[in-house]
Every structure is written in structure tokens, then in C-alpha cells.
Amino acid sequence: MARLAQTAGLSDVQSEILATVREFVDKEIIPHAQELEHGDTYPAEIVEGMKAMGLFGITIPEEYGGLGESLLTYALVVEEIARGWMSVSGVINTHFIVAHMIARHGTETQKRHFLPRMATGEVRGAFSMSEPGLGSDVAAISTKATRDEGSAAGGSGDYVVDGTKMWLTNGGTSTLVALLARTDEGADSPHRNLTTFLVEKPAGYGEVLPGLTIPGKIDKMGYKGVDTTEAVFDGFRIGADMVLGEAPGEGFSYMMDGIEVGRVNVSARACGIAIRAFELAIEYAQQRETFGKPIAQHQAISFKLAEMATKVEAAHLMMVNAARLKDSGARNDVEAGMAKLIASEYCAEVTQEAFRIHGGYGYSTEYEIERLMREAPFLLIGEGTSEIQKTVISKGLLKEYRLRG
Ligand SMILES: Cc1cc2nc3c(=O)[nH]c(=O)nc-3n(C[C@H](O)[C@H](O)[C@H](O)COP(=O)(O)OP(=O)(O)OC[C@H]3O[C@@H](n4cnc5c(N)ncnc54)[C@H](O)[C@@H]3O)c2cc1C
């Protein structure tokens, strides 16, 4: 992409990382994505390649073995990867969120225990908030962690977890799940009764630990290859030292911090898919002829291309802005919500237009656009639906612009 989605002001290191990732995407992801996706096959070799490039540790601080790069670098890497195949970005996204939460909120012992092995990709993260009965309404979580005062672990009682979690991306392949559960230890707000636990487990399916079962993969319309699962906790015991930050009742705010960076990442994914849809459409439009000329020379099609490119550009700029804001240390809830909203909605629109430009061939599974058509809708849902983004944005604005005097 010579012209679109360029980012001003990148350092040499950032530019070098992006060039390496782009080459990897063009050589190792795009040529294999169709076959792997249609077979719902886990991209094991691609994941090994990403480990070798250090991508699992890209944002982990250098003192814990990572590359110590910014959210912006990560988001631009994700944009490149999603341009190749969204599922591959799904493999690293939950990992990245969990690493971010541990680096920001973990105790020193937790950081030393997890981050160096996360940086190499030996430990792989998933995060679990959603349940069969809730996704948007996080405060209504029903999975319960009750302190067993009878047994001692590091001086305090273990927790016993009961409940069913839903939609864990990387639920089967991960070895560390950041789990949000209700602890009800006396706070008067529902949000302050939620705690994040760091659940170490083996990869795989079935009863992976006493009291923790990961049933098989959920069959999805797109976003294939990457595993999405339930997690069933039934009398599962976990030590109090595995409470993130050893701070019961802080789980909701820790998760929301993770979700804020996650929303930038979902925006980046949407940008990547939209860029790819545009690339496919502009190429096809110059090859396919109707009424004696390439369809790109019909104004109706060239105007579609102009609108698609404008949406790609706008989404990219908002995503970059949200990432830079978070990197500056500022809260970016409104900007991340705006970026996620516009990027995911534009991605769905651009993909739909690219599909139309392909005519009947767009409906054939031989064409890449068919896959993008099944992937784009997930971005309207994951990390909070568009309605939830509008709720976050409007709340932030009403606070900022409240009437005075
Ligand atoms: C493939 C996939 C992977 C996922 N991975 C993960 C993961 O790794 N970890 C995880 O925790 N979750 C994950 N999720 C869950 C995802 O975050 C939720 O699906 C999402 O937050 C929406 O929740 P819900 O499905 O329960 O929809 P609901 O909350 O039931 O919403 C249904 C509809 O009602 C609307 N709605 C809800 N409340 C309001 C309101 N107050 N005002 C207006 N409209 C409203 C929503 O916008 C939506 O249109 C994943 C989901 C999918 C499909």
C-alpha cells in the first residue's frame, strides 16, 4: 500500500519492525490464509514465525525480556497482520492484553513469574469476562470466587471458583487465563466486587485441571483457525497470590484498562481488513471489463473506490490518535471508543463494497473477499459492540461538556 494508511513521525525502529512484519505477512500469511481458514486449521507455523520475531513480547518491558515497544507500534503491527489474516492477530491480541494488565497492575512477583515467559510466547494469554448470559453488562458477572478460609495459601485462604465462562479467544491454546469473577467481599458497588485471577493451565481441551474444563472449540462463521471456547469452573481452587495485583475488588478497573488497549487493537484489525478489501477491489476493478472497458472506468465504481479509500484513511488516523494518546499516559476511553466505532463500521462498509465490486466472483470461496466478508462483522461485536462504544463515548463527552454554574 504505497499511499494509504501511512503514519507520520515513526522512529527508525518502528519503521524497521513494520517493514519486517509486512514482508512476513506477504510471504508467510497471505499465501496460506485461504487454505488454513477454510480448513479451520490453527496457524501453528505462522505462530512459530511470530515467536521468532519477538512479537509475543513486543510491548513487554525490556527488563522482563520484551521489546518494550509502544501501543502504537503494536497497533500498526496488528494492522499489517490483519491485512493478511485476522485470525492471526486474534492469536496475539488476548496475549497482549493479559501482558499489558500484568505489566501495569501485577505484583513484582507476578511480573517476574509470567512476563519473561510471555515475551517468548512460551506462556500464552487469554482473557475471560463474558459468560453465556452476559457480554456487554460486565458488572452482572455471576461466576463466583469464594474464599475458603479453611485452607492457607501464602498466609491467606484459597479461592474456590464456580461458574461458566463463554467466548474465550485462545481458550484451548492459552496457558494463562485472566479471569474476571465475582468475589463479593463487602464493597457496596457491584464493580468493586469483581476480581481478576491469573489462572495457569495446560493447553488443551477437556478437564485440563481439577475443577476446570475447556470444552471443544465453538464453530464460528469466520475468525476460523483461532480457537474460541467456553471454560467451566466447578470447585476450581486458586491461591490468593494469583489475584492480579493481589488486590481483590480491583478486577473490573484492571480489565477495563485492558479493554481500552484492546479497543485500539480491534480498530487496528478493522483497518487491516479494510486495507486488504480495498487492495483487492482496486486490483479487480482494473482487470474486470464490462461494456468495453475496465469497471474502474465506470464512474459508479471509481467513486466507490474513492469512498472506500477515504474511510480507510479516516479509520487509520483515528486508530493512530487513540494509540498515541494511551502511549502518552492519558486515559483514552473516548478516543479508543471512537476509533473502534468508526474503524469497525467502516471496515464492514468497505468490505461490503469490495464484495460488490467483485460481482458474482465475490461469492465464490476461491476469492479472498468472501473470507473478509465473514470476518468483518466480528469487529462490530468484539471488545464491545457499537452501541456500547456509543455509550462510552457519550458518557465521556457529557462529563467533559457538563453544564456549569
Ligand atoms: C468470536 C468471539 C470472540 C470473543 N472473544 C472474547 C474473549 O476472548 N473474552 C471475552 O471475555 N469475551 C469475548 N467475546 C465476547 C464479546 O466480547 C461479546 O460477545 C460482546 O461483548 C457482546 O456481548 P453479548 O454477545 O453478550 O451481547 P449482549 O450484551 O447480549 O448484546 C446484544 C445486543 O444488545 C445490544 N445492547 C446491549 N446492551 C445495550 C445497551 N445498554 N444499550 C444499547 N444496546 C445494548 C448490543 O449492542 C447487542 O447489539 C467474544 C465474542 C465472539 C463472538
GROMACS .gro file of C-alpha atoms and ligand atoms in nm:
model
  458
    1MET     CA    1   0.000   0.000   0.000
    2ALA     CA    2   0.202   0.293  -0.128
    3ARG     CA    3  -0.027   0.575  -0.036
    4LEU     CA    4  -0.297   0.485   0.217
    5ALA     CA    5  -0.268   0.431   0.591
    6GLN     CA    6   0.074   0.592   0.627
    7THR     CA    7   0.179   0.707   0.975
    8ALA     CA    8   0.381   1.024   1.022
    9GLY     CA    9   0.654   1.054   1.282
   10LEU     CA   10   0.758   0.691   1.327
   11SER     CA   11   1.105   0.615   1.462
   12ASP     CA   12   1.355   0.412   1.260
   13VAL     CA   13   1.296   0.115   1.491
   14GLN     CA   14   0.919   0.132   1.438
   15SER     CA   15   0.962   0.156   1.060
   16GLU     CA   16   1.201  -0.138   1.062
   17ILE     CA   17   0.965  -0.356   1.269
   18LEU     CA   18   0.675  -0.273   1.038
   19ALA     CA   19   0.874  -0.346   0.723
   20THR     CA   20   0.977  -0.686   0.866
   21VAL     CA   21   0.619  -0.770   0.965
   22ARG     CA   22   0.484  -0.661   0.626
   23GLU     CA   23   0.729  -0.887   0.449
   24PHE     CA   24   0.631  -1.175   0.680
   25VAL     CA   25   0.261  -1.110   0.610
   26ASP     CA   26   0.312  -1.103   0.232
   27LYS     CA   27   0.529  -1.416   0.227
   28GLU     CA   28   0.404  -1.630   0.516
   29ILE     CA   29   0.043  -1.531   0.586
   30ILE     CA   30  -0.141  -1.415   0.272
   31PRO     CA   31  -0.042  -1.717   0.056
   32HIS     CA   32  -0.166  -1.964   0.323
   33ALA     CA   33  -0.461  -1.781   0.480
   34GLN     CA   34  -0.732  -1.911   0.247
   35GLU     CA   35  -0.644  -2.276   0.288
   36LEU     CA   36  -0.594  -2.256   0.664
   37GLU     CA   37  -0.914  -2.059   0.712
   38HIS     CA   38  -1.131  -2.287   0.505
   39GLY     CA   39  -0.991  -2.587   0.694
   40ASP     CA   40  -1.037  -2.412   1.031
   41THR     CA   41  -0.671  -2.502   1.088
   42TYR     CA   42  -0.463  -2.347   1.365
   43PRO     CA   43  -0.180  -2.144   1.207
   44ALA     CA   44   0.093  -2.323   1.403
   45GLU     CA   45   0.382  -2.240   1.168
   46ILE     CA   46   0.283  -1.875   1.144
   47VAL     CA   47   0.271  -1.859   1.524
   48GLU     CA   48   0.624  -2.002   1.543
   49GLY     CA   49   0.737  -1.734   1.297
   50MET     CA   50   0.581  -1.463   1.513
   51LYS     CA   51   0.755  -1.605   1.821
   52ALA     CA   52   1.088  -1.590   1.635
   53MET     CA   53   1.027  -1.223   1.551
   54GLY     CA   54   0.959  -1.147   1.919
   55LEU     CA   55   0.600  -1.036   1.853
   56PHE     CA   56   0.461  -1.204   2.166
   57GLY     CA   57   0.680  -0.974   2.372
   58ILE     CA   58   0.655  -0.663   2.160
   59THR     CA   59   0.508  -0.441   2.433
   60ILE     CA   60   0.650  -0.625   2.735
   61PRO     CA   61   0.911  -0.405   2.910
   62GLU     CA   62   1.274  -0.487   2.821
   63GLU     CA   63   1.359  -0.567   3.186
   64TYR     CA   64   1.117  -0.862   3.157
   65GLY     CA   65   1.258  -0.984   2.826
   66GLY     CA   66   1.031  -0.800   2.581
   67LEU     CA   67   1.096  -0.538   2.315
   68GLY     CA   68   0.938  -0.259   2.525
   69GLU     CA   69   0.757  -0.110   2.225
   70SER     CA   70   0.458   0.124   2.244
   71LEU     CA   71   0.087   0.056   2.192
   72LEU     CA   72   0.120   0.243   1.861
   73THR     CA   73   0.388   0.004   1.735
   74TYR     CA   74   0.175  -0.290   1.842
   75ALA     CA   75  -0.137  -0.150   1.674
   76LEU     CA   76   0.048  -0.090   1.346
   77VAL     CA   77   0.184  -0.445   1.360
   78VAL     CA   78  -0.171  -0.575   1.416
   79GLU     CA   79  -0.298  -0.370   1.122
   80GLU     CA   80  -0.036  -0.538   0.899
   81ILE     CA   81  -0.117  -0.886   1.033
   82ALA     CA   82  -0.495  -0.844   0.996
   83ARG     CA   83  -0.437  -0.731   0.639
   84GLY     CA   84  -0.302  -1.083   0.592
   85TRP     CA   85  -0.548  -1.278   0.808
   86MET     CA   86  -0.746  -1.152   1.106
   87SER     CA   87  -0.728  -1.484   1.294
   88VAL     CA   88  -0.352  -1.446   1.332
   89SER     CA   89  -0.400  -1.110   1.503
   90GLY     CA   90  -0.653  -1.289   1.728
   91VAL     CA   91  -0.379  -1.526   1.843
   92ILE     CA   92  -0.168  -1.242   1.983
   93ASN     CA   93  -0.438  -0.998   2.091
   94THR     CA   94  -0.561  -1.164   2.410
   95HIS     CA   95  -0.197  -1.241   2.495
   96PHE     CA   96  -0.107  -0.876   2.453
   97ILE     CA   97  -0.400  -0.761   2.672
   98VAL     CA   98  -0.305  -1.001   2.954
   99ALA     CA   99   0.063  -0.899   2.932
  100HIS     CA  100  -0.042  -0.533   2.948
  101MET     CA  101  -0.258  -0.596   3.256
  102ILE     CA  102   0.021  -0.783   3.438
  103ALA     CA  103   0.285  -0.523   3.346
  104ARG     CA  104   0.060  -0.238   3.464
  105HIS     CA  105  -0.113  -0.392   3.766
  106GLY     CA  106   0.070  -0.712   3.865
  107THR     CA  107   0.288  -0.751   4.174
  108GLU     CA  108   0.663  -0.773   4.115
  109THR     CA  109   0.644  -1.149   4.182
  110GLN     CA  110   0.367  -1.190   3.924
  111LYS     CA  111   0.562  -0.986   3.669
  112ARG     CA  112   0.877  -1.195   3.718
  113HIS     CA  113   0.676  -1.518   3.713
  114PHE     CA  114   0.482  -1.451   3.390
  115LEU     CA  115   0.626  -1.176   3.173
  116PRO     CA  116   0.962  -1.328   3.064
  117ARG     CA  117   0.784  -1.647   2.954
  118MET     CA  118   0.507  -1.444   2.789
  119ALA     CA  119   0.769  -1.246   2.597
  120THR     CA  120   0.898  -1.564   2.430
  121GLY     CA  121   0.547  -1.698   2.366
  122GLU     CA  122   0.608  -1.995   2.599
  123VAL     CA  123   0.319  -1.874   2.818
  124ARG     CA  124   0.022  -1.762   2.608
  125GLY     CA  125  -0.256  -1.542   2.744
  126ALA     CA  126  -0.635  -1.540   2.710
  127PHE     CA  127  -0.883  -1.317   2.890
  128SER     CA  128  -1.225  -1.413   3.015
  129MET     CA  129  -1.503  -1.173   3.107
  130SER     CA  130  -1.803  -1.289   2.902
  131GLU     CA  131  -2.046  -1.554   3.020
  132PRO     CA  132  -2.333  -1.736   2.846
  133GLY     CA  133  -2.576  -1.481   2.995
  134LEU     CA  134  -2.375  -1.159   2.951
  135GLY     CA  135  -2.120  -0.978   2.742
  136SER     CA  136  -2.194  -0.605   2.743
  137ASP     CA  137  -2.312  -0.595   3.104
  138VAL     CA  138  -1.984  -0.695   3.266
  139ALA     CA  139  -2.085  -0.591   3.617
  140ALA     CA  140  -2.353  -0.865   3.614
  141ILE     CA  141  -2.090  -1.143   3.613
  142SER     CA  142  -2.214  -1.448   3.801
  143THR     CA  143  -1.904  -1.670   3.811
  144LYS     CA  144  -1.816  -1.665   4.177
  145ALA     CA  145  -1.485  -1.698   4.361
  146THR     CA  146  -1.539  -1.768   4.730
  147ARG     CA  147  -1.261  -1.755   4.986
  148ASP     CA  148  -1.206  -2.087   5.159
  149GLU     CA  149  -1.092  -1.963   5.497
  150GLY     CA  150  -1.007  -2.321   5.599
  151SER     CA  151  -0.701  -2.370   5.379
  152ALA     CA  152  -0.397  -2.148   5.374
  153ALA     CA  153  -0.202  -2.035   5.066
  154GLY     CA  154   0.071  -1.781   5.125
  155GLY     CA  155  -0.086  -1.677   5.451
  156SER     CA  156  -0.440  -1.625   5.317
  157GLY     CA  157  -0.721  -1.856   5.211
  158ASP     CA  158  -0.754  -2.003   4.860
  159TYR     CA  159  -1.046  -1.905   4.642
  160VAL     CA  160  -1.288  -2.164   4.504
  161VAL     CA  161  -1.429  -2.072   4.163
  162ASP     CA  162  -1.766  -2.186   4.028
  163GLY     CA  163  -1.937  -2.077   3.706
  164THR     CA  164  -1.925  -2.093   3.327
  165LYS     CA  165  -1.739  -1.851   3.105
  166MET     CA  166  -1.809  -1.801   2.734
  167TRP     CA  167  -1.622  -1.687   2.423
  168LEU     CA  168  -1.261  -1.727   2.535
  169THR     CA  169  -1.047  -1.646   2.234
  170ASN     CA  170  -0.744  -1.880   2.259
  171GLY     CA  171  -0.928  -2.072   2.533
  172GLY     CA  172  -0.772  -2.405   2.427
  173THR     CA  173  -0.426  -2.292   2.316
  174SER     CA  174  -0.355  -2.050   2.600
  175THR     CA  175  -0.176  -2.144   2.921
  176LEU     CA  176  -0.275  -1.838   3.124
  177VAL     CA  177  -0.628  -1.701   3.156
  178ALA     CA  178  -0.702  -1.361   3.312
  179LEU     CA  179  -1.038  -1.445   3.466
  180LEU     CA  180  -1.288  -1.189   3.597
  181ALA     CA  181  -1.504  -1.333   3.876
  182ARG     CA  182  -1.733  -1.206   4.149
  183THR     CA  183  -1.570  -1.208   4.491
  184ASP     CA  184  -1.830  -1.017   4.694
  185GLU     CA  185  -1.600  -0.921   4.980
  186GLY     CA  186  -1.816  -0.642   5.110
  187ALA     CA  187  -1.780  -0.346   4.870
  188ASP     CA  188  -2.102  -0.152   4.814
  189SER     CA  189  -2.059  -0.108   4.434
  190PRO     CA  190  -2.103  -0.413   4.203
  191HIS     CA  191  -1.786  -0.314   4.017
  192ARG     CA  192  -1.576  -0.327   4.336
  193ASN     CA  193  -1.683  -0.687   4.399
  194LEU     CA  194  -1.509  -0.818   4.088
  195THR     CA  195  -1.159  -0.961   4.097
  196THR     CA  196  -0.915  -1.065   3.822
  197PHE     CA  197  -0.742  -1.400   3.873
  198LEU     CA  198  -0.439  -1.529   3.683
  199VAL     CA  199  -0.527  -1.890   3.607
  200GLU     CA  200  -0.232  -2.100   3.488
  201LYS     CA  201  -0.341  -2.410   3.300
  202PRO     CA  202  -0.212  -2.652   3.039
  203ALA     CA  203  -0.314  -2.601   2.676
  204GLY     CA  204  -0.576  -2.845   2.551
  205TYR     CA  205  -0.938  -2.950   2.591
  206GLY     CA  206  -1.137  -3.148   2.846
  207GLU     CA  207  -1.069  -3.132   3.221
  208VAL     CA  208  -0.730  -2.960   3.198
  209LEU     CA  209  -0.704  -2.912   3.577
  210PRO     CA  210  -0.916  -3.041   3.866
  211GLY     CA  211  -1.232  -2.828   3.850
  212LEU     CA  212  -1.151  -2.656   3.516
  213THR     CA  213  -1.289  -2.789   3.189
  214ILE     CA  214  -1.232  -2.635   2.845
  215PRO     CA  215  -1.494  -2.794   2.619
  216GLY     CA  216  -1.416  -2.810   2.245
  217LYS     CA  217  -1.394  -2.518   2.002
  218ILE     CA  218  -1.707  -2.316   1.923
  219ASP     CA  219  -1.789  -2.338   1.550
  220LYS     CA  220  -1.790  -1.981   1.409
  221MET     CA  221  -1.892  -1.820   1.078
  222GLY     CA  222  -1.549  -1.663   1.039
  223TYR     CA  223  -1.241  -1.587   1.252
  224LYS     CA  224  -1.153  -1.952   1.196
  225GLY     CA  225  -0.826  -2.123   1.281
  226VAL     CA  226  -0.802  -1.944   1.616
  227ASP     CA  227  -0.988  -2.135   1.891
  228THR     CA  228  -1.280  -1.981   2.080
  229THR     CA  229  -1.412  -2.182   2.375
  230GLU     CA  230  -1.613  -2.194   2.694
  231ALA     CA  231  -1.447  -2.252   3.032
  232VAL     CA  232  -1.633  -2.438   3.305
  233PHE     CA  233  -1.520  -2.385   3.664
  234ASP     CA  234  -1.655  -2.632   3.917
  235GLY     CA  235  -1.492  -2.613   4.258
  236PHE     CA  236  -1.167  -2.489   4.096
  237ARG     CA  237  -0.913  -2.382   4.361
  238ILE     CA  238  -0.673  -2.092   4.313
  239GLY     CA  239  -0.438  -1.924   4.559
  240ALA     CA  240  -0.486  -1.563   4.669
  241ASP     CA  241  -0.137  -1.492   4.530
  242MET     CA  242  -0.290  -1.535   4.183
  243VAL     CA  243  -0.522  -1.238   4.229
  244LEU     CA  244  -0.388  -0.978   3.984
  245GLY     CA  245  -0.201  -0.717   4.186
  246GLU     CA  246  -0.305  -0.912   4.498
  247ALA     CA  247  -0.593  -0.663   4.500
  248PRO     CA  248  -0.938  -0.820   4.532
  249GLY     CA  249  -1.214  -0.586   4.415
  250GLU     CA  250  -0.990  -0.410   4.158
  251GLY     CA  251  -1.058  -0.662   3.882
  252PHE     CA  252  -1.311  -0.455   3.692
  253SER     CA  253  -1.088  -0.150   3.660
  254TYR     CA  254  -0.790  -0.367   3.559
  255MET     CA  255  -0.999  -0.537   3.291
  256MET     CA  256  -1.130  -0.203   3.161
  257ASP     CA  257  -0.770  -0.083   3.129
  258GLY     CA  258  -0.700  -0.396   2.926
  259ILE     CA  259  -1.010  -0.337   2.716
  260GLU     CA  260  -0.901   0.019   2.635
  261VAL     CA  261  -0.583  -0.107   2.472
  262GLY     CA  262  -0.786  -0.395   2.327
  263ARG     CA  263  -1.017  -0.148   2.155
  264VAL     CA  264  -0.724   0.021   1.984
  265ASN     CA  265  -0.616  -0.323   1.873
  266VAL     CA  266  -0.962  -0.407   1.734
  267SER     CA  267  -0.958  -0.075   1.546
  268ALA     CA  268  -0.621  -0.173   1.400
  269ARG     CA  269  -0.759  -0.508   1.292
  270ALA     CA  270  -1.053  -0.338   1.125
  271CYS     CA  271  -0.810  -0.106   0.943
  272GLY     CA  272  -0.608  -0.406   0.826
  273ILE     CA  273  -0.912  -0.586   0.684
  274ALA     CA  274  -1.040  -0.268   0.519
  275ILE     CA  275  -0.698  -0.204   0.360
  276ARG     CA  276  -0.693  -0.556   0.220
  277ALA     CA  277  -1.052  -0.527   0.091
  278PHE     CA  278  -0.957  -0.202  -0.082
  279GLU     CA  279  -0.643  -0.356  -0.235
  280LEU     CA  280  -0.844  -0.649  -0.371
  281ALA     CA  281  -1.117  -0.422  -0.505
  282ILE     CA  282  -0.890  -0.172  -0.682
  283GLU     CA  283  -0.696  -0.455  -0.845
  284TYR     CA  284  -1.008  -0.638  -0.959
  285ALA     CA  285  -1.171  -0.318  -1.083
  286GLN     CA  286  -0.882  -0.261  -1.325
  287GLN     CA  287  -0.889  -0.619  -1.454
  288ARG     CA  288  -1.260  -0.686  -1.499
  289GLU     CA  289  -1.411  -0.538  -1.814
  290THR     CA  290  -1.777  -0.467  -1.883
  291PHE     CA  291  -1.926  -0.270  -2.172
  292GLY     CA  292  -1.586  -0.248  -2.339
  293LYS     CA  293  -1.378  -0.103  -2.055
  294PRO     CA  294  -1.239  -0.189  -1.710
  295ILE     CA  295  -1.509  -0.141  -1.447
  296ALA     CA  296  -1.277   0.107  -1.267
  297GLN     CA  297  -1.353   0.343  -1.556
  298HIS     CA  298  -1.723   0.343  -1.478
  299GLN     CA  299  -1.775   0.637  -1.251
  300ALA     CA  300  -2.003   0.441  -1.019
  301ILE     CA  301  -1.714   0.204  -0.942
  302SER     CA  302  -1.438   0.468  -0.925
  303PHE     CA  303  -1.649   0.668  -0.678
  304LYS     CA  304  -1.688   0.357  -0.464
  305LEU     CA  305  -1.308   0.323  -0.463
  306ALA     CA  306  -1.269   0.687  -0.364
  307GLU     CA  307  -1.512   0.648  -0.074
  308MET     CA  308  -1.353   0.324   0.040
  309ALA     CA  309  -1.004   0.477   0.043
  310THR     CA  310  -1.130   0.781   0.234
  311LYS     CA  311  -1.280   0.552   0.500
  312VAL     CA  312  -0.957   0.352   0.524
  313GLU     CA  313  -0.763   0.673   0.577
  314ALA     CA  314  -1.002   0.819   0.835
  315ALA     CA  315  -1.012   0.497   1.039
  316HIS     CA  316  -0.633   0.466   1.034
  317LEU     CA  317  -0.584   0.823   1.157
  318MET     CA  318  -0.830   0.778   1.445
  319MET     CA  319  -0.671   0.450   1.545
  320VAL     CA  320  -0.325   0.609   1.547
  321ASN     CA  321  -0.456   0.903   1.751
  322ALA     CA  322  -0.611   0.673   2.014
  323ALA     CA  323  -0.290   0.469   2.040
  324ARG     CA  324  -0.070   0.777   2.075
  325LEU     CA  325  -0.295   0.918   2.346
  326LYS     CA  326  -0.269   0.599   2.554
  327ASP     CA  327   0.109   0.595   2.497
  328SER     CA  328   0.127   0.949   2.637
  329GLY     CA  329  -0.014   0.817   2.965
  330ALA     CA  330  -0.355   0.982   2.921
  331ARG     CA  331  -0.686   0.799   2.958
  332ASN     CA  332  -0.818   0.728   2.607
  333ASP     CA  333  -1.159   0.574   2.674
  334VAL     CA  334  -1.346   0.821   2.449
  335GLU     CA  335  -1.086   0.820   2.170
  336ALA     CA  336  -1.046   0.440   2.177
  337GLY     CA  337  -1.425   0.405   2.168
  338MET     CA  338  -1.446   0.646   1.872
  339ALA     CA  339  -1.166   0.469   1.686
  340LYS     CA  340  -1.321   0.129   1.748
  341LEU     CA  341  -1.665   0.250   1.643
  342ILE     CA  342  -1.557   0.415   1.319
  343ALA     CA  343  -1.296   0.157   1.221
  344SER     CA  344  -1.527  -0.143   1.268
  345GLU     CA  345  -1.827   0.021   1.098
  346TYR     CA  346  -1.611   0.147   0.807
  347CYS     CA  347  -1.446  -0.193   0.779
  348ALA     CA  348  -1.788  -0.358   0.736
  349GLU     CA  349  -1.883  -0.096   0.473
  350VAL     CA  350  -1.555  -0.110   0.280
  351THR     CA  351  -1.560  -0.490   0.278
  352GLN     CA  352  -1.920  -0.492   0.154
  353GLU     CA  353  -1.830  -0.251  -0.129
  354ALA     CA  354  -1.526  -0.458  -0.227
  355PHE     CA  355  -1.755  -0.761  -0.235
  356ARG     CA  356  -1.999  -0.583  -0.469
  357ILE     CA  357  -1.714  -0.475  -0.699
  358HIS     CA  358  -1.623  -0.844  -0.737
  359GLY     CA  359  -1.971  -0.918  -0.875
  360GLY     CA  360  -2.059  -1.290  -0.865
  361TYR     CA  361  -1.696  -1.391  -0.803
  362GLY     CA  362  -1.707  -1.228  -0.461
  363TYR     CA  363  -1.948  -1.501  -0.358
  364SER     CA  364  -1.705  -1.776  -0.454
  365THR     CA  365  -1.493  -1.925  -0.176
  366GLU     CA  366  -1.197  -1.906  -0.418
  367TYR     CA  367  -1.184  -1.529  -0.372
  368GLU     CA  368  -1.033  -1.371  -0.062
  369ILE     CA  369  -1.312  -1.116  -0.031
  370GLU     CA  370  -1.553  -1.396   0.067
  371ARG     CA  371  -1.342  -1.459   0.378
  372LEU     CA  372  -1.318  -1.088   0.464
  373MET     CA  373  -1.698  -1.067   0.439
  374ARG     CA  374  -1.724  -1.328   0.715
  375GLU     CA  375  -1.451  -1.171   0.929
  376ALA     CA  376  -1.556  -0.805   0.927
  377PRO     CA  377  -1.881  -0.849   1.129
  378PHE     CA  378  -1.693  -0.984   1.431
  379LEU     CA  379  -1.527  -0.646   1.473
  380LEU     CA  380  -1.869  -0.488   1.525
  381ILE     CA  381  -1.912  -0.711   1.832
  382GLY     CA  382  -1.574  -0.795   1.991
  383GLU     CA  383  -1.433  -0.569   2.269
  384GLY     CA  384  -1.777  -0.410   2.299
  385THR     CA  385  -2.046  -0.360   2.036
  386SER     CA  386  -2.100  -0.031   1.853
  387GLU     CA  387  -2.385   0.050   2.093
  388ILE     CA  388  -2.150   0.004   2.388
  389GLN     CA  389  -1.887   0.227   2.220
  390LYS     CA  390  -2.152   0.498   2.179
  391THR     CA  391  -2.240   0.460   2.547
  392VAL     CA  392  -1.875   0.502   2.648
  393ILE     CA  393  -1.823   0.797   2.411
  394SER     CA  394  -2.138   0.983   2.514
  395LYS     CA  395  -2.072   0.932   2.887
  396GLY     CA  396  -1.721   1.074   2.847
  397LEU     CA  397  -1.846   1.371   2.644
  398LEU     CA  398  -2.130   1.455   2.882
  399LYS     CA  399  -1.880   1.455   3.168
  400GLU     CA  400  -1.639   1.678   2.975
  401TYR     CA  401  -1.904   1.919   2.846
  402ARG     CA  402  -2.130   1.925   3.152
  403LEU     CA  403  -2.319   2.246   3.221
  404ARG     CA  404  -2.150   2.465   3.476
  405GLY     CA  405  -2.297   2.725   3.703
  406LIG     C1  406  -1.563  -1.476   1.818
  406LIG     C2  407  -1.577  -1.409   1.951
  406LIG     C3  408  -1.466  -1.400   2.035
  406LIG     C4  409  -1.479  -1.341   2.161
  406LIG     N1  410  -1.370  -1.339   2.246
  406LIG     C5  411  -1.387  -1.298   2.374
  406LIG     C6  412  -1.282  -1.310   2.471
  406LIG     O1  413  -1.169  -1.350   2.438
  406LIG     N2  414  -1.307  -1.279   2.601
  406LIG     C7  415  -1.428  -1.232   2.641
  406LIG     O2  416  -1.445  -1.205   2.760
  406LIG     N3  417  -1.530  -1.215   2.552
  406LIG     C8  418  -1.513  -1.248   2.421
  406LIG     N4  419  -1.616  -1.236   2.330
  406LIG     C9  420  -1.745  -1.184   2.377
  406LIG    C10  421  -1.777  -1.045   2.326
  406LIG     O3  422  -1.699  -0.953   2.396
  406LIG    C11  423  -1.929  -1.025   2.348
  406LIG     O4  424  -1.995  -1.107   2.255
  406LIG    C12  425  -1.968  -0.880   2.329
  406LIG     O5  426  -1.918  -0.801   2.432
  406LIG    C13  427  -2.122  -0.864   2.323
  406LIG     O6  428  -2.182  -0.929   2.431
  406LIG     P1  429  -2.305  -1.028   2.407
  406LIG     O7  430  -2.269  -1.120   2.297
  406LIG     O8  431  -2.342  -1.089   2.537
  406LIG     O9  432  -2.422  -0.936   2.357
  406LIG     P2  433  -2.528  -0.860   2.451
  406LIG    O10  434  -2.457  -0.787   2.559
  406LIG    O11  435  -2.633  -0.958   2.491
  406LIG    O12  436  -2.589  -0.756   2.348
  406LIG    C14  437  -2.686  -0.794   2.249
  406LIG    C15  438  -2.726  -0.669   2.169
  406LIG    O13  439  -2.782  -0.571   2.256
  406LIG    C16  440  -2.710  -0.451   2.248
  406LIG     N5  441  -2.704  -0.389   2.380
  406LIG    C17  442  -2.666  -0.446   2.498
  406LIG     N6  443  -2.673  -0.358   2.598
  406LIG    C18  444  -2.713  -0.241   2.544
  406LIG    C19  445  -2.737  -0.110   2.597
  406LIG     N7  446  -2.715  -0.080   2.726
  406LIG     N8  447  -2.780  -0.013   2.511
  406LIG    C20  448  -2.798  -0.041   2.378
  406LIG     N9  449  -2.777  -0.161   2.323
  406LIG    C21  450  -2.734  -0.260   2.405
  406LIG    C22  451  -2.572  -0.489   2.198
  406LIG    O14  452  -2.507  -0.380   2.134
  406LIG    C23  453  -2.606  -0.600   2.101
  406LIG    O15  454  -2.647  -0.546   1.978
  406LIG    C24  455  -1.604  -1.287   2.202
  406LIG    C25  456  -1.715  -1.293   2.114
  406LIG    C26  457  -1.701  -1.352   1.991
  406LIG    C27  458  -1.821  -1.358   1.900
   0.00000   0.00000   0.00000
